[in-house]
Coordinates of C-alpha atoms and ligand atoms in Angstrom, one line a residue:
M22 CA 82.4 74.0 85.9
K23 CA 85.1 74.3 83.3
H24 CA 85.6 78.0 84.0
F25 CA 85.5 77.9 87.8
E26 CA 89.3 78.0 88.3
E27 CA 89.6 81.0 85.9
S28 CA 86.8 82.7 87.8
M29 CA 88.6 82.2 91.1
Y30 CA 91.8 83.6 89.6
K31 CA 89.9 86.7 88.5
L32 CA 88.4 87.0 92.0
I33 CA 91.8 86.9 93.6
V34 CA 93.4 89.4 91.2
E35 CA 90.5 91.8 91.6
T36 CA 90.5 91.5 95.4
S37 CA 94.3 92.1 95.7
T38 CA 94.6 94.9 93.2
N39 CA 91.4 96.9 93.1
L40 CA 89.8 98.2 96.3
P41 CA 86.0 98.0 96.2
G42 CA 83.8 101.1 95.7
D43 CA 82.4 101.2 99.2
V44 CA 85.8 101.1 100.7
R45 CA 87.1 103.8 98.4
R46 CA 84.2 106.0 99.4
A47 CA 85.0 105.5 103.0
V48 CA 88.7 106.4 102.4
N49 CA 87.6 109.5 100.5
R50 CA 85.3 110.5 103.3
G51 CA 88.2 110.1 105.8
R52 CA 90.4 112.2 103.6
A53 CA 87.8 115.0 103.4
A54 CA 87.6 115.0 107.2
E55 CA 91.3 115.3 107.7
D56 CA 93.4 118.4 107.5
A57 CA 95.4 117.9 104.3
A58 CA 98.4 119.8 105.5
T59 CA 99.2 117.4 108.4
R60 CA 101.2 114.2 108.6
A61 CA 97.9 112.3 108.7
G62 CA 96.6 114.3 105.6
L63 CA 99.8 113.5 103.8
A64 CA 99.5 109.8 104.7
L65 CA 95.8 109.7 103.4
A66 CA 96.8 111.4 100.2
T67 CA 99.6 108.8 99.6
I68 CA 97.1 106.0 100.4
A69 CA 94.6 107.4 97.8
Q70 CA 97.4 107.6 95.2
N71 CA 98.5 104.1 96.0
I72 CA 94.9 102.7 95.5
E73 CA 94.9 104.3 92.0
M74 CA 98.4 103.0 91.2
A75 CA 97.5 99.4 92.2
E76 CA 94.4 99.5 90.0
Q77 CA 96.3 100.8 87.0
E78 CA 99.3 98.4 87.4
V79 CA 97.0 95.5 88.4
S80 CA 99.4 94.9 91.3
P81 CA 98.8 94.3 95.0
I82 CA 97.5 97.3 96.9
C83 CA 99.6 96.1 99.8
Q84 CA 102.5 93.7 99.7
D85 CA 100.9 91.6 102.5
T86 CA 98.2 89.9 100.6
G87 CA 97.1 88.3 103.9
M88 CA 95.5 85.0 104.7
P89 CA 93.3 84.2 101.6
T90 CA 90.0 83.3 103.2
F91 CA 87.2 82.1 101.0
I92 CA 83.5 81.7 102.1
V93 CA 81.6 79.6 99.6
H94 CA 77.9 78.9 99.5
T95 CA 76.9 76.1 97.2
P96 CA 73.7 74.6 95.9
V97 CA 72.9 71.2 97.5
G98 CA 74.9 68.5 95.8
A99 CA 77.7 70.7 94.3
N100 CA 81.1 69.0 94.2
Q101 CA 83.1 70.8 97.0
I102 CA 86.2 68.7 96.4
E103 CA 86.4 69.9 92.8
M104 CA 85.9 73.5 93.9
K105 CA 88.6 73.3 96.5
R106 CA 91.1 71.9 94.0
A107 CA 90.3 74.8 91.6
I108 CA 90.7 77.4 94.3
Y109 CA 94.1 75.9 95.2
Q110 CA 95.2 76.1 91.5
A111 CA 94.0 79.7 91.2
V112 CA 95.9 80.6 94.4
V113 CA 99.1 79.0 93.0
R114 CA 98.7 80.9 89.7
A115 CA 98.0 84.2 91.4
T116 CA 101.2 83.7 93.5
K117 CA 103.3 82.9 90.4
D118 CA 101.9 86.1 88.7
G119 CA 102.8 88.3 91.7
K120 CA 99.2 89.1 92.6
L121 CA 99.6 87.3 95.9
R122 CA 102.8 87.2 98.1
P123 CA 104.0 83.7 99.1
N124 CA 102.6 83.9 102.6
S125 CA 102.3 80.4 103.9
V126 CA 105.0 79.7 106.4
D127 CA 105.7 76.5 108.4
S128 CA 105.2 77.6 112.0
L129 CA 108.0 75.6 113.4
T130 CA 110.7 75.7 110.8
G131 CA 109.9 79.1 109.2
A132 CA 110.0 77.5 105.7
N133 CA 107.9 79.3 103.1
S134 CA 105.9 76.9 100.9
G135 CA 106.4 79.4 98.1
D136 CA 102.9 79.0 96.6
N137 CA 100.5 79.9 99.4
L138 CA 99.5 76.3 99.9
G139 CA 100.1 74.4 103.1
P140 CA 98.4 73.1 106.2
G141 CA 95.6 75.6 107.0
T142 CA 96.2 77.8 104.0
P143 CA 94.3 79.1 102.2
V144 CA 91.2 79.1 104.4
I145 CA 88.1 77.8 102.7
H146 CA 84.7 77.6 104.4
F147 CA 81.8 75.8 102.6
E148 CA 78.2 76.1 103.4
Q149 CA 75.2 74.8 101.5
W150 CA 72.2 76.9 100.6
E151 CA 68.9 76.4 98.7
Q152 CA 69.8 78.7 95.9
D153 CA 70.9 77.5 92.5
K154 CA 74.1 79.7 92.2
I155 CA 77.5 79.5 93.9
D156 CA 78.4 82.5 96.0
V157 CA 82.2 82.9 96.6
R158 CA 83.5 85.7 98.8
L159 CA 87.2 86.3 99.5
I160 CA 89.0 88.5 102.0
L161 CA 92.7 89.2 102.0
K162 CA 93.4 90.4 105.5
G163 CA 97.0 91.1 106.3
G164 CA 99.1 90.0 109.3
G165 CA 99.6 93.5 110.8
C166 CA 96.0 94.2 111.3
E167 CA 95.3 90.5 112.2
N168 CA 97.7 90.9 115.1
K169 CA 95.6 93.8 116.4
N170 CA 92.4 91.6 116.7
I171 CA 91.4 91.3 120.3
Q172 CA 88.9 89.4 122.3
Y173 CA 87.4 90.5 125.6
S174 CA 85.7 88.4 128.2
L175 CA 83.1 90.3 130.2
P176 CA 83.0 91.4 132.9
T177 CA 86.4 93.0 132.8
E178 CA 88.4 96.0 133.9
L179 CA 89.7 98.2 131.0
E180 CA 92.6 100.7 131.1
G181 CA 91.1 104.2 131.2
L182 CA 87.5 103.0 131.0
G183 CA 87.0 101.1 134.2
K184 CA 84.5 98.3 134.7
A185 CA 83.0 96.8 131.5
G186 CA 79.9 94.8 132.5
R187 CA 77.9 92.2 130.7
D188 CA 75.7 94.7 128.9
L189 CA 75.6 97.0 125.9
D190 CA 77.6 99.6 127.7
G191 CA 80.3 97.1 128.6
I192 CA 80.4 96.1 124.9
R193 CA 80.8 99.8 123.9
K194 CA 83.8 100.1 126.2
C195 CA 85.5 97.0 124.8
I196 CA 85.1 98.3 121.2
L197 CA 86.5 101.7 122.0
H198 CA 89.4 100.0 123.8
S199 CA 90.0 97.7 120.8
I200 CA 90.6 100.8 118.6
Y201 CA 92.8 102.4 121.2
Q202 CA 95.0 99.4 121.6
A203 CA 95.6 99.1 117.9
Q204 CA 97.1 102.6 117.7
G205 CA 98.6 103.0 114.2
Q206 CA 99.9 99.4 114.0
G207 CA 97.0 98.0 112.0
C208 CA 97.4 100.7 109.4
S209 CA 94.7 103.0 110.6
A210 CA 92.4 104.4 109.5
G211 CA 90.8 101.0 109.9
F212 CA 87.5 99.1 109.7
I213 CA 86.3 96.8 112.5
G214 CA 84.0 93.8 112.6
V215 CA 82.7 92.9 116.0
G216 CA 81.2 89.6 117.2
I217 CA 79.2 89.6 120.4
G218 CA 78.7 86.2 122.0
G219 CA 79.6 82.7 120.8
D220 CA 82.6 80.9 122.1
R221 CA 86.2 82.0 121.6
T222 CA 86.3 80.5 118.0
T223 CA 82.8 81.4 116.8
G224 CA 83.0 84.9 118.3
Y225 CA 86.0 85.7 116.1
E226 CA 84.3 84.0 113.1
L227 CA 81.3 86.3 113.7
A228 CA 83.5 89.3 113.9
K229 CA 85.2 88.4 110.5
Q230 CA 81.8 87.8 108.9
Q231 CA 80.9 91.4 109.7
L232 CA 83.7 92.5 107.4
F233 CA 81.8 91.0 104.5
R234 CA 78.8 93.4 105.1
H235 CA 78.5 96.3 102.7
L236 CA 79.7 99.5 104.4
D237 CA 76.5 101.4 103.7
D238 CA 74.1 98.7 105.0
V239 CA 72.1 99.4 108.2
N240 CA 72.2 96.9 111.0
P241 CA 68.7 95.3 111.4
N242 CA 69.1 95.3 115.2
E243 CA 68.3 98.8 116.3
D244 CA 70.5 98.7 119.4
L245 CA 73.5 97.6 117.3
A246 CA 72.8 100.1 114.6
K247 CA 73.0 102.8 117.3
L248 CA 76.1 101.3 118.7
E249 CA 77.8 101.2 115.2
D250 CA 77.0 104.9 114.7
Y251 CA 78.2 105.8 118.1
I252 CA 81.5 103.9 117.7
L253 CA 82.2 105.4 114.3
E254 CA 81.6 108.9 115.6
N255 CA 83.5 108.6 118.9
A256 CA 86.4 106.4 118.0
N257 CA 87.5 109.3 115.8
K258 CA 87.8 111.5 118.9
L259 CA 90.7 109.3 120.2
G260 CA 93.1 111.3 118.1
I261 CA 95.1 108.3 116.9
G262 CA 94.7 109.2 113.3
T263 CA 96.0 107.7 110.1
M264 CA 99.1 105.5 110.7
G265 CA 99.0 106.6 114.4
F266 CA 100.3 110.1 113.4
G267 CA 97.6 111.8 115.4
G268 CA 94.5 113.3 113.6
E269 CA 90.8 113.3 113.1
V270 CA 90.3 110.0 111.3
T271 CA 91.0 106.7 113.1
L272 CA 88.1 104.5 112.1
L273 CA 86.3 104.3 108.7
G274 CA 83.7 101.6 109.4
C275 CA 82.2 99.6 112.2
K276 CA 79.9 96.5 111.8
I277 CA 78.6 94.5 114.8
G278 CA 76.9 91.1 114.9
V279 CA 75.5 89.1 117.8
M280 CA 74.9 85.4 118.5
N281 CA 74.0 83.4 121.6
R282 CA 76.5 82.5 124.2
L283 CA 76.9 80.1 127.1
P284 CA 75.7 81.4 130.5
A285 CA 79.3 81.5 131.8
S286 CA 80.8 83.2 128.8
F287 CA 80.4 86.7 127.4
F288 CA 83.0 87.4 124.6
V289 CA 83.3 90.5 122.6
S290 CA 85.6 89.7 119.6
V291 CA 87.0 92.4 117.4
A292 CA 88.5 91.8 113.9
Y293 CA 90.6 94.9 113.0
N294 CA 91.1 95.5 109.3
C295 CA 93.5 98.1 107.9
W296 CA 92.5 100.7 105.3
A297 CA 93.6 98.2 102.7
F298 CA 90.3 96.4 103.2
R299 CA 90.4 93.9 100.4
R300 CA 87.3 91.9 100.0
Q301 CA 85.3 90.9 97.0
G302 CA 82.8 88.3 95.9
V303 CA 81.3 86.7 92.8
M304 CA 78.1 84.8 92.0
I305 CA 79.0 81.8 89.8
E306 CA 76.9 79.9 87.3
P307 CA 77.2 76.2 88.5
A308 CA 76.9 74.7 85.0
T309 CA 79.9 76.6 83.5
G310 CA 81.8 78.0 86.5
E311 CA 81.6 81.5 84.9
I312 CA 81.1 84.7 86.9
A313 CA 77.5 85.8 86.6
E314 CA 77.8 88.9 88.9
W315 CA 80.3 90.7 91.2
L316 CA 79.0 91.2 94.7
Y317 CA 80.6 94.4 95.7
E318 CA 80.8 97.6 93.8
A319 CA 83.9 97.7 91.6
G320 CA 86.7 100.1 92.5
N321 CA 86.8 101.6 89.0
E322 CA 83.5 103.3 89.6
V323 CA 84.8 105.5 92.5
R324 CA 87.8 107.6 91.8
M325 CA 90.1 108.6 94.7
N326 CA 90.1 112.3 95.2
A327 CA 92.7 114.0 93.1
A328 CA 96.0 113.6 95.0
S329 CA 97.2 117.0 95.8
E330 CA 99.8 117.0 98.6
T331 CA 101.1 113.5 98.5
A332 CA 104.4 112.3 100.0
A333 CA 105.5 112.2 96.3
A334 CA 104.8 115.9 96.0
A335 CA 106.6 116.5 99.2
A336 CA 109.5 114.5 97.8
A337 CA 109.5 116.6 94.6
G338 CA 110.2 119.7 96.7
S339 CA 106.9 121.3 97.6
A340 CA 106.1 122.6 101.1
G341 CA 106.0 119.2 102.9
V342 CA 104.0 119.2 106.1
Q343 CA 103.2 122.8 107.0
G344 CA 104.6 124.0 110.2
Q345 CA 105.5 120.5 111.3
G346 CA 109.0 119.9 110.1
R347 CA 111.4 120.2 107.2
E348 CA 112.2 118.1 104.3
I349 CA 115.6 116.6 104.0
V350 CA 117.3 114.5 101.3
L351 CA 119.5 111.7 102.7
Q352 CA 122.0 109.9 100.6
T353 CA 123.2 106.6 101.9
P354 CA 125.4 105.8 103.7
I355 CA 124.3 108.3 106.3
S356 CA 126.6 110.0 108.9
E357 CA 125.9 110.3 112.6
E358 CA 125.9 114.1 112.2
Q359 CA 123.2 114.0 109.6
I360 CA 121.1 111.8 111.8
R361 CA 121.6 114.0 114.9
S362 CA 120.3 117.0 112.8
L363 CA 116.9 115.3 112.3
R364 CA 113.8 116.0 114.5
V365 CA 110.4 114.3 114.8
G366 CA 108.2 115.7 112.1
D367 CA 110.9 116.1 109.4
V368 CA 110.1 114.5 106.0
V369 CA 113.1 112.6 104.8
V370 CA 113.6 111.6 101.2
I371 CA 116.1 108.7 100.8
R372 CA 118.4 108.1 97.9
G373 CA 120.8 105.2 97.6
E374 CA 120.8 101.7 98.9
M375 CA 118.6 100.3 101.6
H376 CA 118.3 96.7 102.9
T377 CA 115.1 94.9 103.9
G378 CA 115.0 93.0 107.1
R379 CA 112.2 91.7 109.2
D380 CA 111.7 89.0 111.8
A381 CA 114.0 86.2 110.6
L382 CA 116.8 88.5 109.8
H383 CA 116.7 90.4 113.1
K384 CA 116.8 87.1 115.0
Y385 CA 119.7 85.9 112.9
L386 CA 121.7 89.1 113.2
M387 CA 121.7 88.9 117.0
D388 CA 124.3 86.2 117.0
H389 CA 125.8 86.2 113.4
D390 CA 127.6 88.6 111.2
A391 CA 125.8 90.5 108.5
P392 CA 126.6 89.5 104.9
I393 CA 127.4 93.1 103.9
D394 CA 128.8 96.3 105.6
L395 CA 125.9 98.0 107.4
N396 CA 127.8 101.1 108.6
G397 CA 125.6 104.1 107.9
A398 CA 123.0 101.8 106.4
V399 CA 119.2 102.0 106.2
I400 CA 117.2 99.0 107.3
Y401 CA 113.7 98.7 105.8
H402 CA 111.2 96.6 107.7
C403 CA 109.6 95.2 104.6
G404 CA 108.6 91.9 103.0
P405 CA 108.2 92.7 99.4
V406 CA 106.4 90.9 96.5
M407 CA 109.1 90.0 94.1
L408 CA 109.1 88.4 90.6
K409 CA 112.0 87.0 88.6
D410 CA 112.5 87.0 84.9
E411 CA 115.5 86.7 82.5
E412 CA 116.7 90.1 83.5
G413 CA 116.6 89.4 87.3
W414 CA 114.4 90.3 90.2
H415 CA 111.6 92.9 90.1
V416 CA 109.8 94.6 92.9
K417 CA 106.0 94.2 92.5
A418 CA 105.0 95.7 95.9
A419 CA 107.0 96.9 98.8
G420 CA 105.4 98.8 101.7
P421 CA 106.6 98.7 105.3
T422 CA 105.7 96.1 107.9
T423 CA 104.9 96.6 111.6
S424 CA 108.2 97.5 113.4
I425 CA 107.3 96.8 117.0
R426 CA 107.9 93.1 116.4
E427 CA 111.6 93.9 116.1
E428 CA 111.6 95.7 119.4
P429 CA 113.5 93.0 121.3
Y430 CA 116.4 93.1 118.8
Q431 CA 116.5 96.5 117.1
G432 CA 118.5 98.5 119.6
E433 CA 121.3 95.9 119.9
I434 CA 121.5 95.4 116.1
L435 CA 121.6 99.1 115.4
K436 CA 124.7 99.5 117.6
K437 CA 126.4 96.2 116.6
F438 CA 126.4 97.1 112.9
G439 CA 126.4 100.9 112.9
I440 CA 122.9 101.2 111.2
R441 CA 121.7 104.8 111.1
A442 CA 118.1 104.6 110.0
V443 CA 115.3 102.2 110.5
I444 CA 112.2 102.5 108.3
G445 CA 109.0 100.8 109.1
K446 CA 105.5 101.6 110.4
G447 CA 103.7 101.9 113.7
G448 CA 106.7 103.0 115.6
M449 CA 108.9 101.2 118.2
G450 CA 109.3 101.1 121.9
P451 CA 111.5 102.5 124.7
K452 CA 114.4 100.1 124.1
T453 CA 114.8 101.3 120.5
L454 CA 114.3 104.9 121.4
Q455 CA 117.1 104.7 123.9
A456 CA 119.4 103.0 121.4
L457 CA 118.6 105.7 118.8
Q458 CA 119.7 108.3 121.3
E459 CA 122.8 106.6 122.5
H460 CA 124.1 105.5 119.1
G461 CA 122.7 108.3 116.8
G462 CA 119.9 106.7 114.9
V463 CA 116.5 107.6 113.6
Y464 CA 113.2 105.8 113.1
L465 CA 111.3 106.7 109.9
N466 CA 107.7 105.9 109.5
A467 CA 106.6 105.0 106.0
I468 CA 103.0 104.8 105.0
G469 CA 101.7 101.3 105.8
G470 CA 100.1 99.6 102.8
A471 CA 101.4 102.0 100.2
A472 CA 103.1 99.2 98.5
Q473 CA 102.8 100.5 94.9
Y474 CA 103.9 104.0 95.9
Y475 CA 107.1 102.6 97.5
A476 CA 107.7 100.0 94.7
E477 CA 108.0 102.9 92.3
C478 CA 110.7 104.5 94.4
I479 CA 112.8 101.3 94.0
K480 CA 114.9 101.7 90.9
K481 CA 117.0 98.5 91.0
V482 CA 117.4 95.3 92.9
N483 CA 121.2 95.2 93.8
G484 CA 121.1 91.7 95.2
V485 CA 119.6 89.4 97.9
D486 CA 120.8 87.4 100.8
F487 CA 119.1 84.7 102.8
M488 CA 116.7 83.5 100.1
E489 CA 116.4 80.4 102.3
F490 CA 114.2 82.6 104.7
G491 CA 111.7 82.9 101.8
I492 CA 110.8 85.9 99.7
P493 CA 109.2 88.2 102.4
E494 CA 111.9 87.5 105.0
A495 CA 115.0 87.6 102.7
M496 CA 117.4 90.5 102.9
W497 CA 116.9 92.5 99.7
H498 CA 119.4 95.1 98.7
L499 CA 117.4 97.8 97.0
E500 CA 118.5 101.0 95.1
V501 CA 116.0 103.7 95.8
D502 CA 115.3 107.3 94.8
G503 CA 112.7 109.7 96.2
F504 CA 111.7 107.3 99.0
A505 CA 109.8 109.6 101.4
A506 CA 109.2 108.8 105.1
I507 CA 108.5 110.8 108.2
V508 CA 110.8 111.0 111.2
T509 CA 108.7 109.8 114.1
M510 CA 111.5 108.9 116.6
D511 CA 114.7 110.9 116.7
S512 CA 118.1 110.7 118.4
H513 CA 117.0 113.3 121.0
G514 CA 114.6 111.0 122.8
N515 CA 111.5 112.2 121.1
S516 CA 108.8 109.8 119.9
L517 CA 105.6 110.8 118.2
H518 CA 104.3 107.3 118.9
A519 CA 104.8 107.7 122.7
D520 CA 103.1 111.1 122.5
V521 CA 100.1 109.9 120.5
S522 CA 99.7 106.8 122.7
K523 CA 99.7 109.0 125.9
D524 CA 97.4 111.5 124.4
S525 CA 94.9 108.9 123.2
A526 CA 95.0 107.2 126.6
A527 CA 93.8 110.4 128.1
K528 CA 91.1 110.8 125.5
L529 CA 89.9 107.2 126.0
A530 CA 89.3 108.0 129.7
M531 CA 86.7 110.6 128.5
F532 CA 84.4 107.7 127.5
K533 CA 84.3 106.2 131.0
D534 CA 80.8 107.2 131.9
P535 CA 77.8 105.0 130.8
V536 CA 76.1 105.9 127.5
F537 CA 73.9 102.8 126.8
S538 CA 72.5 101.9 130.2
Ligands
LIG608 O1 103.7 91.4 106.4 C1 103.7 92.6 105.9 O2 104.3 92.9 104.9 C2 103.0 93.7 106.6 C3 102.0 93.3 107.7 O3 100.7 93.1 107.2 C4 102.0 94.3 108.7 O4 101.0 95.1 108.7 O5 102.9 94.4 109.5
LIG609 S1 100.9 96.5 105.9 FE1 99.1 97.6 106.7 S2 97.8 97.8 104.9 FE2 99.2 96.1 104.6 S3 98.2 94.3 105.3 FE3 99.5 95.1 107.0 S4 98.1 96.3 108.1 FE4 97.1 96.0 106.1

């Protein structure tokens, strides 16, 4: 087992940096189905470009490298303690090398362990089997999409869909609702794993297990095979679209499993995975610990469709999004007048300094001063992957995080410090929208998961505050150029997110009538 640790390291690096072939094909299919000259088309093109960039740079596809979850099948008698130790070592090394973000945080103190080890992290499940090889599968599922997982207890009443009973049609309604409630916040277009039955714990486990299925397999249960096809086809009629921008493509894959339940319980558990669907697996030779075989098609074999109209092209001065807005370069600090001239749909290209800030910083700023002048500033909801060498800090991955978590704070902070622009993803709520209007601010939606694309726009790290919050939560001061994002909430009371949410709620109601009775 001399090489087992090295094999685990290879598995982590491959999973984090190279999206598997079946997932790439699904993203390409989504791209073909979307109108390229729309916001959603632009987002998909940027995603495709980002996938290629991550592979080339051998850097994380998305900065949130998630909860590393290993499922290991071993021959009877294999030493699981030794394997666990090797997995820990590989995780520590991958973190040091910037292939994983330090993501293990003490739930009470907020302290980041710095190496991805800690109580409960990483997750490792062992199971014995009667084969002579070791099968190790890994999924890196990020926090944003994990937050959109949902569990239903049947019978129930669902917004727009009415009664969902304890039958296949009730299950159908729950699954459609799960996609609706995620909106763009789990970085759609997404993939879902569904677990029917079990208890609250095993139901979710079953849902996650579905995410390890190959995307092109066919469910052996005929009813579930039909339901999978139905969901894939009809979820895309909800109009939520990539990043919640509205559009034709909301779901890229649906896998459903079933297990027995207690007479009193009927759970439908849904694991929502973003487009950055990072899962891989290896078959290991037990004698040496070397990789005998990769279990999912490599990414290298499936090219992403040539990027035509990406956000980068828009930034370089091409047409932008046809008929949906203009393209404006904003140099920081930004004036109120500039902000008031922006409208939902405009593509903004930022040049100058921006500051990262997420949960810990927003909470802190509510009753403390900021370490720097934030008048006219741009706040970026982002927890980057950073590495330090003799020359200083370097950005390894830096896409946006889900902004709605800052909804309780954002409006007040905006006004208190004179911030003019907030960049994030998934949109924000009515409190922020009102503050944008009153104060003269704008919300810019960056493409979730496009961590390599945005890292390339960051030219220099000017400094950092609050390192004690840990790398993802610290306030990084970043010099950017050509940083493109789309205005989705403006200072005139318009919100694309509110519009898409309302529109998709109306569309959801079209699925009220029974289909599988
Ligand atoms: O934690 C992050 O960087 C992003 C997170 O996965 C999110 O989707 O909000
Ligand atoms: S930012 Fe988006 S792509 Fe990245 S882990 Fe979160 S949900 Fe997934």
